[in-house]
Coordinates of C-alpha atoms and ligand atoms in Angstrom, one line a residue:
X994 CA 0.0 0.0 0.0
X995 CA 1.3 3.3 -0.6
X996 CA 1.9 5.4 2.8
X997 CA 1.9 8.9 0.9
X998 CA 1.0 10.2 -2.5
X999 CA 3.0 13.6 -1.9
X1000 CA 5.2 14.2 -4.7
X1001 CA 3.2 12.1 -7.1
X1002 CA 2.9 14.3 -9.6
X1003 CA -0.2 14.6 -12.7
X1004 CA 1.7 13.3 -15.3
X1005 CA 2.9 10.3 -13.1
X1006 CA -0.4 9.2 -12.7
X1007 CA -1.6 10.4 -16.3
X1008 CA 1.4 8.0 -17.8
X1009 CA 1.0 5.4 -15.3
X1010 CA -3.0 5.1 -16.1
X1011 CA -4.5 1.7 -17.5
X1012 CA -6.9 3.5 -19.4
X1013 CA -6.0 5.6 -22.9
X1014 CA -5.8 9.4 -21.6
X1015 CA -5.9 13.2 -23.5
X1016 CA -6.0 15.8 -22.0
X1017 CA -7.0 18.5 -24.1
X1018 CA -7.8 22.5 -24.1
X1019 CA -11.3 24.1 -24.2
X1020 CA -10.2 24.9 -28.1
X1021 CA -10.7 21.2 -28.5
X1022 CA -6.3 20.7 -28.8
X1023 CA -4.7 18.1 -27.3
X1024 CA -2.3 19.0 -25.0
X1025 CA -1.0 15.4 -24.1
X1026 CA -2.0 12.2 -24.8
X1027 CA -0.5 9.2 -22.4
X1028 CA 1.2 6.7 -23.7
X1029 CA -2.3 3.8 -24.1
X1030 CA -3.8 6.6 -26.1
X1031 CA -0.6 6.6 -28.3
X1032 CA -0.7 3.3 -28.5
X1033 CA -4.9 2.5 -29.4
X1034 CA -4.2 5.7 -31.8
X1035 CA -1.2 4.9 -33.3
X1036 CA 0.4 8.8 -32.9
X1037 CA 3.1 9.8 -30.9
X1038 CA 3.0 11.6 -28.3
X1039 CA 4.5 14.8 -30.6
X1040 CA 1.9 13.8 -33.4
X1041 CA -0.7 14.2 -30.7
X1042 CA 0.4 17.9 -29.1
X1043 CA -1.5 20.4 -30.5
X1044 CA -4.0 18.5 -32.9
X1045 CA -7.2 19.0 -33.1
X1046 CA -9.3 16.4 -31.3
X1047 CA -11.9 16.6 -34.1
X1048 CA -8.8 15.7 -36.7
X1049 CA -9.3 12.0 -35.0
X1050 CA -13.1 11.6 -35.5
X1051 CA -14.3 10.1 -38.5
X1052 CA -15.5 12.4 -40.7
X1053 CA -19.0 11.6 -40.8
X1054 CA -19.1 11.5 -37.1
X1055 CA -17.4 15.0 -36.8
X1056 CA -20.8 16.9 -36.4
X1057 CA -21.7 14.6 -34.0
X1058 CA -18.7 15.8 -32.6
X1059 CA -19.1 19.0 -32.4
X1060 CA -22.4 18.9 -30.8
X1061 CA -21.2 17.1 -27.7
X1062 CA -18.4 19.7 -27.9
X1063 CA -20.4 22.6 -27.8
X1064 CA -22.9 21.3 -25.1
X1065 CA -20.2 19.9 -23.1
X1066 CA -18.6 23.0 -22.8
X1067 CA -21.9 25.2 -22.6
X1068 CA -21.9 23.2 -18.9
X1069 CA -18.7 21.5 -18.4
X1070 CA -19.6 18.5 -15.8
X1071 CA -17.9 15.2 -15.5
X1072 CA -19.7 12.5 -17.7
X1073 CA -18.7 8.9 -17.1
X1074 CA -18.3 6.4 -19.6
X1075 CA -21.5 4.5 -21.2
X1076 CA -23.8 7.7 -20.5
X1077 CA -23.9 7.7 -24.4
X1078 CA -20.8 9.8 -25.2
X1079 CA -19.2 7.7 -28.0
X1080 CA -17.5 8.9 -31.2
X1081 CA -16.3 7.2 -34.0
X1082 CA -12.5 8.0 -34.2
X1083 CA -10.2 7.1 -36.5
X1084 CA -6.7 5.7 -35.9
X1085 CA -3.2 6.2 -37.7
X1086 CA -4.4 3.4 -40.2
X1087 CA -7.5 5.0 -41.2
X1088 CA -9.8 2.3 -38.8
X1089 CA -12.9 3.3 -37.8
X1090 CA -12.6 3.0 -33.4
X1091 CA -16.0 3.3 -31.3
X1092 CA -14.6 4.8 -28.6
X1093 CA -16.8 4.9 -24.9
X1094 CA -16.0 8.0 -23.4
X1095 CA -15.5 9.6 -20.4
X1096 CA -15.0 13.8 -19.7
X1097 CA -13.6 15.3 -16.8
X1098 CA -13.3 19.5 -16.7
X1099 CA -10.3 20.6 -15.3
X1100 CA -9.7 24.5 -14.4
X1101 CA -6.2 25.4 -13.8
X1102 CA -5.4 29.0 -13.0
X1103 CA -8.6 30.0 -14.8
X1104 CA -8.0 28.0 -17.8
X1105 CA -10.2 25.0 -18.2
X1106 CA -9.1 22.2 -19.5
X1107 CA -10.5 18.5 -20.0
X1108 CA -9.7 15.3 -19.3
X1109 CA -11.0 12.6 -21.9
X1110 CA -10.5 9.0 -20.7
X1111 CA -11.8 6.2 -23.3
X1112 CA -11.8 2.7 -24.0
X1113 CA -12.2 0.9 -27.4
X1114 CA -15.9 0.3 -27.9
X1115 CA -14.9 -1.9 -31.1
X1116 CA -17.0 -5.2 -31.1
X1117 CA -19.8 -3.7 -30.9
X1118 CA -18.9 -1.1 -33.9
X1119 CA -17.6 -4.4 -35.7
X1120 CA -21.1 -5.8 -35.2
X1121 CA -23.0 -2.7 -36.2
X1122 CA -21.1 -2.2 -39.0
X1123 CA -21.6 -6.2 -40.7
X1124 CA -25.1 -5.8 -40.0
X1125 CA -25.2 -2.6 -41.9
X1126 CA -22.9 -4.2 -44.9
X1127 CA -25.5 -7.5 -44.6
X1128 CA -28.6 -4.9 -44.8
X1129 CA -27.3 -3.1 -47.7
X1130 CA -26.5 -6.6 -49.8
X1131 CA -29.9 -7.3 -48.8
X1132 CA -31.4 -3.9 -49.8
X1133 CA -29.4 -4.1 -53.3
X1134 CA -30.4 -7.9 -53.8
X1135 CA -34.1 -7.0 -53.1
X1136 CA -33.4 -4.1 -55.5
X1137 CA -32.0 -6.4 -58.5
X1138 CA -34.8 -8.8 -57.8
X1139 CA -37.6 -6.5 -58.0
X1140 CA -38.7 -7.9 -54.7
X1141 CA -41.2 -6.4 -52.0
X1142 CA -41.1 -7.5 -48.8
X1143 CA -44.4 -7.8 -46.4
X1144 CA -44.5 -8.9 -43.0
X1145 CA -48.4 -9.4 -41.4
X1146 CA -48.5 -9.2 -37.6
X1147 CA -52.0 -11.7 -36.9
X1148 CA -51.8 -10.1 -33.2
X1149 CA -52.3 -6.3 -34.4
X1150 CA -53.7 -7.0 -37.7
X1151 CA -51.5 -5.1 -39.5
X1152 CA -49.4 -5.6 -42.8
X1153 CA -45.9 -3.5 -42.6
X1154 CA -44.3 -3.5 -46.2
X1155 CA -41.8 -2.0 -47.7
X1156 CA -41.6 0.9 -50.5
X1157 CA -41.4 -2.0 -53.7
X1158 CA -44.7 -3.7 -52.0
X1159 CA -46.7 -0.3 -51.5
X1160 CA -45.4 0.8 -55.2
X1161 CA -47.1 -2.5 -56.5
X1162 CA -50.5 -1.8 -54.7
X1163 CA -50.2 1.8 -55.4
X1164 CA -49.8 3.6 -52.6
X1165 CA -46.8 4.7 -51.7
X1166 CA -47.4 6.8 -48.7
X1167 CA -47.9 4.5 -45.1
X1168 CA -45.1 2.0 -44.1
X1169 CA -48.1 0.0 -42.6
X1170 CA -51.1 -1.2 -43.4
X1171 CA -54.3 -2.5 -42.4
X1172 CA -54.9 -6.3 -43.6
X1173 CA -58.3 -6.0 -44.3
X1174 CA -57.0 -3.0 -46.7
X1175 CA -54.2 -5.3 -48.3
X1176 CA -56.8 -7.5 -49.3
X1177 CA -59.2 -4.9 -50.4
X1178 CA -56.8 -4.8 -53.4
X1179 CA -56.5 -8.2 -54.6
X1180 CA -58.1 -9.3 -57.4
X1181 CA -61.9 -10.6 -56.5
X1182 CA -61.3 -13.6 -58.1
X1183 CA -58.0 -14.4 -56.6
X1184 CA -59.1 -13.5 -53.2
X1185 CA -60.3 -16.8 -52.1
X1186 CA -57.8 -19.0 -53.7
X1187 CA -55.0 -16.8 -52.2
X1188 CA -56.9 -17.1 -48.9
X1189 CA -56.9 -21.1 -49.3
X1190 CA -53.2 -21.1 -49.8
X1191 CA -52.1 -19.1 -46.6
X1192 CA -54.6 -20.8 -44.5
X1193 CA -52.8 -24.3 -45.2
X1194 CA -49.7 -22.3 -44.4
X1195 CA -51.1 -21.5 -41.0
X1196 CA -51.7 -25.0 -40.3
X1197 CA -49.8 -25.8 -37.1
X1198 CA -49.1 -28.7 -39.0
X1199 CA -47.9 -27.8 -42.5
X1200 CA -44.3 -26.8 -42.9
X1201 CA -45.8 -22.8 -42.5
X1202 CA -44.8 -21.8 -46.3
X1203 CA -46.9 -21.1 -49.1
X1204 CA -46.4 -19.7 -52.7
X1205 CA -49.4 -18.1 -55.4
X1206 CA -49.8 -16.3 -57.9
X1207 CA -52.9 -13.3 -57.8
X1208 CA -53.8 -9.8 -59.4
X1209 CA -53.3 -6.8 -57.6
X1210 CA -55.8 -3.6 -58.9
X1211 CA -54.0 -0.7 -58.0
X1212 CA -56.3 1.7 -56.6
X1213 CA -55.6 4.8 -58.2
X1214 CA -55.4 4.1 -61.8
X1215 CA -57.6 1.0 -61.7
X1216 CA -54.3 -1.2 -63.6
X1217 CA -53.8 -5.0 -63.0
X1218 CA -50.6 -6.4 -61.9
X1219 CA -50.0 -10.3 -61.3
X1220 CA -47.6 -10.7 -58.2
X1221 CA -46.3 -13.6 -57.4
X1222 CA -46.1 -14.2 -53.2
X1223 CA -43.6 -16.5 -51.6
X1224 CA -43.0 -16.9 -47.7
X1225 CA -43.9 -18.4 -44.8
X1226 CA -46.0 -18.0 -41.5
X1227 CA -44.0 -18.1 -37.9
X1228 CA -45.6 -19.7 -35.4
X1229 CA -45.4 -19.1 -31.4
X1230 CA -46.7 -21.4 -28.8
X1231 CA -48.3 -23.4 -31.5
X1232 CA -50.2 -20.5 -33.0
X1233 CA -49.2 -18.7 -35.7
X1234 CA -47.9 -15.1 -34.7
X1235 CA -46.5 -13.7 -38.4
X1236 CA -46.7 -14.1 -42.1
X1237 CA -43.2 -12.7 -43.8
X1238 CA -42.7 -13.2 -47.8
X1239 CA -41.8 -11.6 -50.5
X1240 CA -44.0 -10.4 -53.9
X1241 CA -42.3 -9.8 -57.2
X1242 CA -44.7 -8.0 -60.3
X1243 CA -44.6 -11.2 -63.1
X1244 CA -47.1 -9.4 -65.0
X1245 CA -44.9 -9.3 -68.2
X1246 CA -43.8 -13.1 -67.7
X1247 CA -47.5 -13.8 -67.4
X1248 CA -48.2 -11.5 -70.6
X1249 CA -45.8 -13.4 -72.5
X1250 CA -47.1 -16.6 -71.3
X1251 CA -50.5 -15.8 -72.8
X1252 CA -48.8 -15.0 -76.2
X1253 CA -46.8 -17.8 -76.7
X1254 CA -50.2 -19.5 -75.4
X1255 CA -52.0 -17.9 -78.1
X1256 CA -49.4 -18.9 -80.8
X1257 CA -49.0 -21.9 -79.7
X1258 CA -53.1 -22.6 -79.9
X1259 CA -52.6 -21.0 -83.3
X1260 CA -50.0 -23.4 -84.9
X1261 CA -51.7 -26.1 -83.2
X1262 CA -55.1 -25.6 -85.2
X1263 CA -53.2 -25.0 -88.4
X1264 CA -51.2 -28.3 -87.8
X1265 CA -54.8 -29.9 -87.5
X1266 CA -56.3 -28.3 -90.6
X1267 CA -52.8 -29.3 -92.3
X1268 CA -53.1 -33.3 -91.0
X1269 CA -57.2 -32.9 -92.1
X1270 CA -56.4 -31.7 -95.2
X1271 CA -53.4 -34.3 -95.5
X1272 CA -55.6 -37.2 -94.1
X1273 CA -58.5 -35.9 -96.7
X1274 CA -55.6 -36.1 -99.7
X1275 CA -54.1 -39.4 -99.0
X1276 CA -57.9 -40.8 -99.1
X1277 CA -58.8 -39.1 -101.9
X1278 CA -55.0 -40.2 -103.6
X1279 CA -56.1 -43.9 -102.4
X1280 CA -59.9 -43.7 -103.5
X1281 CA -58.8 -42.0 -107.3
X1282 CA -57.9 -44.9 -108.8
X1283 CA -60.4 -47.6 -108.4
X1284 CA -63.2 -45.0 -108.5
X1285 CA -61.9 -44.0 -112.2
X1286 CA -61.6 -47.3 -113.1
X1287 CA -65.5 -48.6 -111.6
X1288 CA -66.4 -45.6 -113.1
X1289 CA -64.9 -46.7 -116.9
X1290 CA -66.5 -50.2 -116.1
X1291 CA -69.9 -49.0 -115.5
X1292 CA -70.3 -46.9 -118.6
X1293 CA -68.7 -50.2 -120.5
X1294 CA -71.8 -52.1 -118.6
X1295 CA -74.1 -49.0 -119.4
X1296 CA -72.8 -48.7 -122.9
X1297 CA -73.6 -52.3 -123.8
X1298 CA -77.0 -52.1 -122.2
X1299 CA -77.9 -48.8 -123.9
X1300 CA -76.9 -50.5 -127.3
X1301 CA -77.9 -53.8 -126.9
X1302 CA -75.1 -55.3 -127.9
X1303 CA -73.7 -57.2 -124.3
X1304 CA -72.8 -60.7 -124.1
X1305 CA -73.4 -62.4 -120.7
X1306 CA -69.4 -62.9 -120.5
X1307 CA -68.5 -59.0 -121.0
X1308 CA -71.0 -57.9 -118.6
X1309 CA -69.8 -60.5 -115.9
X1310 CA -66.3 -59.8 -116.8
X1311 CA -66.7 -55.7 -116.5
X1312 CA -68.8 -56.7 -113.3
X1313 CA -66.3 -58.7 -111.7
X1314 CA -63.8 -55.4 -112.3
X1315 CA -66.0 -53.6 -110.5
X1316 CA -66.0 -55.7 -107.4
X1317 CA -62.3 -56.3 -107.8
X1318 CA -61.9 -52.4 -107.7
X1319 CA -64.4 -51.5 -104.9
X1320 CA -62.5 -54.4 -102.7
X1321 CA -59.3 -53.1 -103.0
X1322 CA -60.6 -49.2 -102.9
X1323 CA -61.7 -50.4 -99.5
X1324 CA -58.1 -52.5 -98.3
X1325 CA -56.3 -49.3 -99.5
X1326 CA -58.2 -47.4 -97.0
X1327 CA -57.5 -49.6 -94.4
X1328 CA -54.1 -49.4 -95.1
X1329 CA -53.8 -46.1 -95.3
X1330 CA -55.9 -46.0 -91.9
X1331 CA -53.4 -48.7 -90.2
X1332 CA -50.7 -46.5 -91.3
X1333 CA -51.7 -43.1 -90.4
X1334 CA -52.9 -44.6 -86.8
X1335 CA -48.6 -45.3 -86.4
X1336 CA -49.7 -48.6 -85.2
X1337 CA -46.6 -51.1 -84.7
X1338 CA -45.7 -51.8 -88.3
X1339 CA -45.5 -55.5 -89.2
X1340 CA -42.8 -56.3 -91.2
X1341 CA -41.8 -60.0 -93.0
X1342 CA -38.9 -61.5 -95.2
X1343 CA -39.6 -60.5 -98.8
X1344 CA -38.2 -61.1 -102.2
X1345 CA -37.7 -57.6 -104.2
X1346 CA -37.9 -59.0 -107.2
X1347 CA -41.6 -60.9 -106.1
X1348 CA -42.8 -57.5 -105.2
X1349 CA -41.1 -55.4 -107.8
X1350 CA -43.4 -57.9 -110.4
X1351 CA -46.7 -57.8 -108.1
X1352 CA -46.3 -54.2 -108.7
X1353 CA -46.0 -54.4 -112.5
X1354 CA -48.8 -56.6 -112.6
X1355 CA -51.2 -54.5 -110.8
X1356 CA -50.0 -51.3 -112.8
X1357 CA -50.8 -53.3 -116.0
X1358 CA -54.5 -54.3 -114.5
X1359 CA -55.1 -50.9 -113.9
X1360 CA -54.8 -49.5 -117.7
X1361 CA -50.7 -48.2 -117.5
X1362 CA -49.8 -50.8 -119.4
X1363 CA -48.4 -50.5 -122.6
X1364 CA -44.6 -49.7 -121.6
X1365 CA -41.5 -52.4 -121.5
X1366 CA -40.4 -53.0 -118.1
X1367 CA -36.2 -53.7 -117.7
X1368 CA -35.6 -55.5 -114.8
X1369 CA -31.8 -55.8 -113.7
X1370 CA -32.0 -57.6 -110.4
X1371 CA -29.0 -59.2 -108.9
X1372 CA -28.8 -62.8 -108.7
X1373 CA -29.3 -64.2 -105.3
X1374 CA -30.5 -61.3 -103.7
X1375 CA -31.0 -61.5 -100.1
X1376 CA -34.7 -60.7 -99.0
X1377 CA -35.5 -57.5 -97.6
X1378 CA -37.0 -56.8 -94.1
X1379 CA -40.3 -54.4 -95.0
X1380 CA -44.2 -54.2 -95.2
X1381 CA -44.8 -56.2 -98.6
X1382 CA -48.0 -54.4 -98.8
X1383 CA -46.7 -50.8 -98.6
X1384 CA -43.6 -51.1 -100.5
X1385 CA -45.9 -52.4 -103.1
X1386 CA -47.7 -49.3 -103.2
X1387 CA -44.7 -47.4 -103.5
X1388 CA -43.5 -49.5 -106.5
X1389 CA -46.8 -48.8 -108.1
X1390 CA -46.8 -45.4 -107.5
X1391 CA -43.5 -44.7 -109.2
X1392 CA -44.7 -47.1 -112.2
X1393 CA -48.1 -45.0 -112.9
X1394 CA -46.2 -41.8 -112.6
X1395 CA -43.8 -43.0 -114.9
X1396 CA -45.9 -44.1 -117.5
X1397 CA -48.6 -41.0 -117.2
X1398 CA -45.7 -38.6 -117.4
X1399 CA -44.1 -41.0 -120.6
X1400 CA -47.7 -40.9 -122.5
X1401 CA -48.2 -37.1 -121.6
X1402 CA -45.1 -36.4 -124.0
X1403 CA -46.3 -39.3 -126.5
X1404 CA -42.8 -40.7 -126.1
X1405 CA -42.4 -43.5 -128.8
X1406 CA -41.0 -46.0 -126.8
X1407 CA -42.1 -46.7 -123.2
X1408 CA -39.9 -47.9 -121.3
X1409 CA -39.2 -48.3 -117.6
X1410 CA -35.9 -49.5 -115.9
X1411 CA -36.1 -51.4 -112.7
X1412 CA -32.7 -51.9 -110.9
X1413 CA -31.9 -53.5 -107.2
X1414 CA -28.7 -52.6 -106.1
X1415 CA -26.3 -53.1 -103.1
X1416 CA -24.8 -50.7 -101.1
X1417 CA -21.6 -50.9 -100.4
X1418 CA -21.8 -51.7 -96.8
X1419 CA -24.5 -54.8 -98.0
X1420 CA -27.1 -54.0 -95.2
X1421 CA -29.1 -52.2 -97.6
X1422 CA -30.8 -52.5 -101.0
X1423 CA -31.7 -49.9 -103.2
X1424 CA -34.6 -49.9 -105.6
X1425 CA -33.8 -47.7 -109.1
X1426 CA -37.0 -46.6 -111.0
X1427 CA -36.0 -44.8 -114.3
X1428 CA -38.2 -44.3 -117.7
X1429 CA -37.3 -42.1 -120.0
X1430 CA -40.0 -39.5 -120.3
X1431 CA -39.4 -36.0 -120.2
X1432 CA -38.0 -36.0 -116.5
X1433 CA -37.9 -33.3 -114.3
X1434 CA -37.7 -29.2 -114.7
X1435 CA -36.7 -27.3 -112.4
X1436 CA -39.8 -26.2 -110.7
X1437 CA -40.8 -29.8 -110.5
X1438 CA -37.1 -30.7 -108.8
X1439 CA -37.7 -28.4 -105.9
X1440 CA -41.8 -29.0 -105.3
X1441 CA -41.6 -32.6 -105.6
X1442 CA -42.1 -33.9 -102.4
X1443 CA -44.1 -31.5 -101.3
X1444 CA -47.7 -32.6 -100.3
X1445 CA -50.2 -31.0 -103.0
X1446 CA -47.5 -30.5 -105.7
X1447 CA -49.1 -31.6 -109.2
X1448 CA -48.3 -31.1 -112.6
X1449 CA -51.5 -33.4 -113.3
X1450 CA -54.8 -32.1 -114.4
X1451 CA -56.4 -34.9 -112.3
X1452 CA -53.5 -35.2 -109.7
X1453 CA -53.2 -34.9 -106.2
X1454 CA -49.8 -34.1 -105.1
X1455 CA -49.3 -37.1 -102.4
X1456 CA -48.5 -40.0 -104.2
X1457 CA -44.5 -39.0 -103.6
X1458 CA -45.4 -37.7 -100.3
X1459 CA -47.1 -40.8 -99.2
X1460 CA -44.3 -42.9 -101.1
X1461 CA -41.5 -41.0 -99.4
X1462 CA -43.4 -41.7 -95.7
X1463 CA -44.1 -45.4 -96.1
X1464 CA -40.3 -46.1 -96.9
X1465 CA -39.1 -44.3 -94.6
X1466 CA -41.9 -46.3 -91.9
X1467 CA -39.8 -49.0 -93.6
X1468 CA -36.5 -47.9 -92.6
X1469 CA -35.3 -46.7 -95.9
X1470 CA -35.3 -43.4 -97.8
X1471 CA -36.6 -42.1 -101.0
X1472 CA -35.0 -39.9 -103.6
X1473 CA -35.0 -38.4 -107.0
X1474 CA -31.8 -37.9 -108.8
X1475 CA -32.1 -34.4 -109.9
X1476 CA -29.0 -36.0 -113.1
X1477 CA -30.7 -38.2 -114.3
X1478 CA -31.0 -38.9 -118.4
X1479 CA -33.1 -39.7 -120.0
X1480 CA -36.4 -39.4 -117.9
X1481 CA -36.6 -39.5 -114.1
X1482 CA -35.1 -41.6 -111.9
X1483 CA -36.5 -42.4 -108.5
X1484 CA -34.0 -44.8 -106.0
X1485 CA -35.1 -45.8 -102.6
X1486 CA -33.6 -48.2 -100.0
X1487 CA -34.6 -50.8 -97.8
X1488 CA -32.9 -53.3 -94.9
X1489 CA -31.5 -56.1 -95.8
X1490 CA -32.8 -59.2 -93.1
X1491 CA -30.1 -59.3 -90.5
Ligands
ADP38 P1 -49.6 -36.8 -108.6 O1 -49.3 -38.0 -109.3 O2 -51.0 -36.8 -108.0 O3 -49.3 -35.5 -109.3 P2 -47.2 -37.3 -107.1 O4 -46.8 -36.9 -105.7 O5 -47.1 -38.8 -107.3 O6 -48.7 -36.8 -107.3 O7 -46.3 -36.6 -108.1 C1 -46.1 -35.2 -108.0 C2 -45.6 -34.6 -109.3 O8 -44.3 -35.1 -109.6 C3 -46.4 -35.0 -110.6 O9 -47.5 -34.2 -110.8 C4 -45.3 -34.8 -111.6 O10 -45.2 -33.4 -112.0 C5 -44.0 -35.1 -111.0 N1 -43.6 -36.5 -111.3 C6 -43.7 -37.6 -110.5 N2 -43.1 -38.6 -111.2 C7 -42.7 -38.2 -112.3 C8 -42.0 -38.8 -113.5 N3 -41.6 -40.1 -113.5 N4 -41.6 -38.0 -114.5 C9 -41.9 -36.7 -114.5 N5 -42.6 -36.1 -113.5 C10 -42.9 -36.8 -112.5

């Protein structure tokens, strides 16, 4: 214990002191600082002499500063620490130190001086400060997003949101809000949907969130707005207590939505006209045929009657056509039914060169005869893996085109070419079909597979189209060679059995 403090001088004590220590004039100069000051400040003692204290507050605390100045020295009084007198000062490095502060007048000889004793208040600055940073991410997040934010207090009724969430319901005045009003600008219509969805939310029992969609009329210029609300309730003592979410305005996404909606309904009923008028084509292509050729029949049957001059074996024999023609007008359509219904397509071994002639034959029973079919099939083919019935078609539909465009030019010889081939990897064969009409103009090389295209007074336009489908049901694919001379030249392929 010390017996006597006589002799211990002011700046013994000021030196000696565990706490950081200025003493400083009523300009606001330091007169001397003791050596923890120095240290939390990181000045020297000679740095320190003569500044002014407000050179060490931050700048954006200085007016702060001055303040306290001023009404400290309007009544000079001692003030401990923690009796709110903190300033933000800055140290040598430029840190921002909270600083608890304590002030102690002093009048010597008329002079007054003070005494400033302080203690680093940093945590708490530290923590201030990353809540601040945190809030502003927040704010600018929120801001990039377009988000409001609401929070609804079920105790007090009341909806406090934030400037984004009042611009969206139009009123950009109160920071709160009473629920009854919030609601009294959703959408009728929406109203009890929206109610359905938070209500689940504030099932004790439900995970508290909820998320919907609903129109907002603002109330001043009558527009619409779809939000779209996200968040969840909080529940206390098993009852729920708050709602807090978050709104963005979607009412563009939703307006594109309905447009692409709208196009999409669009294309969709043109695609259905398109397959109608399509479906109606390929009937019509299938029905042509034996309806011209009942038709010719008929007036044979007709003629004869009309002149008297039938025998029992012509009429039975033009008869008979008729029935063979209406039976297969009515397997074509079942074909072409089987086929456009994509049902599993049954496929068997066949010999090309059995189908290639089933398909001359029927072309000659139907009237196209008259031309000199080449066949140059290689020996030993293998069979192909197809549907007999549809590659037949094909065949026959390449044949009659042939020969119609052949006649149309009243070439002297008619002749058509047919040619299997292998490809060079041998998995597949390709059928060549080449007469030597007048082949292919230009016009006629670029439209020719399209559905409708027709150079024929009585023609369709989907033979091709149909032909180029049902080989490629088949696994092959159909072509024209655009350099082909003399005539056209159709090829397609088909798989070899593996
Ligand atoms: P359609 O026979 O009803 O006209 P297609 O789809 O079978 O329908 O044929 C379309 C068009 O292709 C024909 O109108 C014709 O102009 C042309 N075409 C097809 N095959 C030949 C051919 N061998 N020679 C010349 N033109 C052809």
């Amino acid at each position: 214990m010390i017996a006597s403090v006589k002799g211990l001088n002011f700046s013994t004590v000021f030196d000696a002191a565990a706490d950081a220590m200025l003493l400083a004039e009523h300009t606001g100069h330091i007169v001397t600082a003791n050596p923890i000051a120095q240290r939390l400040l990181g000045y020297t003692e000679a740095e320190l002499k003569g500044l002014a204290i407000e050179m060490l507050i931050s700048p954006r605390y200085r007016k702060q500063y001055r303040y306290y100045q001023k009404l400290f020295l309007s009544k000079p009084a001692k003030r401990p620490m923690s009796a709110g007198n903190e300033l933000v000062a800055l140290n040598r490095e430029g840190k921002e130190l909270l600083l608890d502060i304590s002030l102690t007048p002093m009048e010597v000889r008329e002079k007054l001086y003070t005494l400033i004793i302080f203690n680093v208040a940093n945590r708490r600055l530290d923590t201030e400060e990353a809540l601040r940073a945190s809030e502003e991410r927040l704010r600018l997040a929120k801001q990039a997003a377009g988000l409001g934010i609401f929070d609804y207090d079920f105790k007090h009724n009341i909806v406090y949101w934030d400037k984004q969430m009042r611009k969206f319901w139009g009123k950009y005045s109160d920071k709160t809000v009473s629920y009854e009003e919030f609601v009294a600008a959703i959408h009728p219509d929406d109203r009890e949907a929206r109610q359905a969805a938070i209500n689940k939310a504030m099932d004790p029992a439900s995970n508290g969130e909820f998320k919907l969609q609903y129109r907002v009329i603002n109330p001043v210029n009558g527009a619409e707005r779809w939000i779209s609300a996200r968040g969840r309730v909080y529940f206390e003592g098993g009852n729920p207590h708050r709602l807090i979410g978050v709104t963005r305005d979607i009412t563009e996404q939703r307006n594109i939505q309905k447009k692409l909606q709208l196009q999409r309904d669009e294309t969709e009923s043109i695609l259905k006209q398109q397959v109608a008028a399509r479906t109606a084509s390929a009937i019509a292509h299938e029905l042509n045929q034996p309806l011209a050729a009942i038709s010719a029949y008929s007036e044979v049957v007709l003629h004869a009657l009309n002149t008297n001059s039938f025998s029992a074996g012509n009429l039975r024999r033009a008869l008979q056509g008729c029935v063979e023609q209406a039976q297969r007008a009515g397997r074509s359509l079942h074909e072409l039914l089987a086929f456009l219904q994509k049902g599993e397509l049954v496929t068997e071994h066949s010999n090309l060169a059995e189908v290639i002639q089933e398909a001359l034959n029927i072309v000659y029973d139907d009237g196209y005869g008259g031309f000199h079919p080449v066949l140059r099939l290689q020996e030993n083919l293998p069979a192909v893996q197809c549907n007999r019935t549809q590659v037949r078609k094909v065949l026959v539909n390449l044949f009659r085109n042939a020969v119609e465009a052949m006649r149309a030019v009243d070439s002297p010889v008619l002749s058509i070419t047919t040619e299997v081939q292998t490809i060079n990897d041998k998995e597949m064969a390709t059928v060549i079909v080449q007469d030597n009409g007048p082949g292919l103009d230009q016009i006629a090389i670029k439209r020719i597979f399209e559905p409708f295209f027709t150079t024929k007074p009585s023609g369709i336009g989907m033979g091709l189209v149909i032909s180029r489908a049902l080989i490629e049901a088949n696994g092959g694919q159909l072509w024209v060679d655009f350099d082909a001379k003399p005539g056209a030249k159709f090829l397609f392929t088909l798989p070899f059995v593996t």
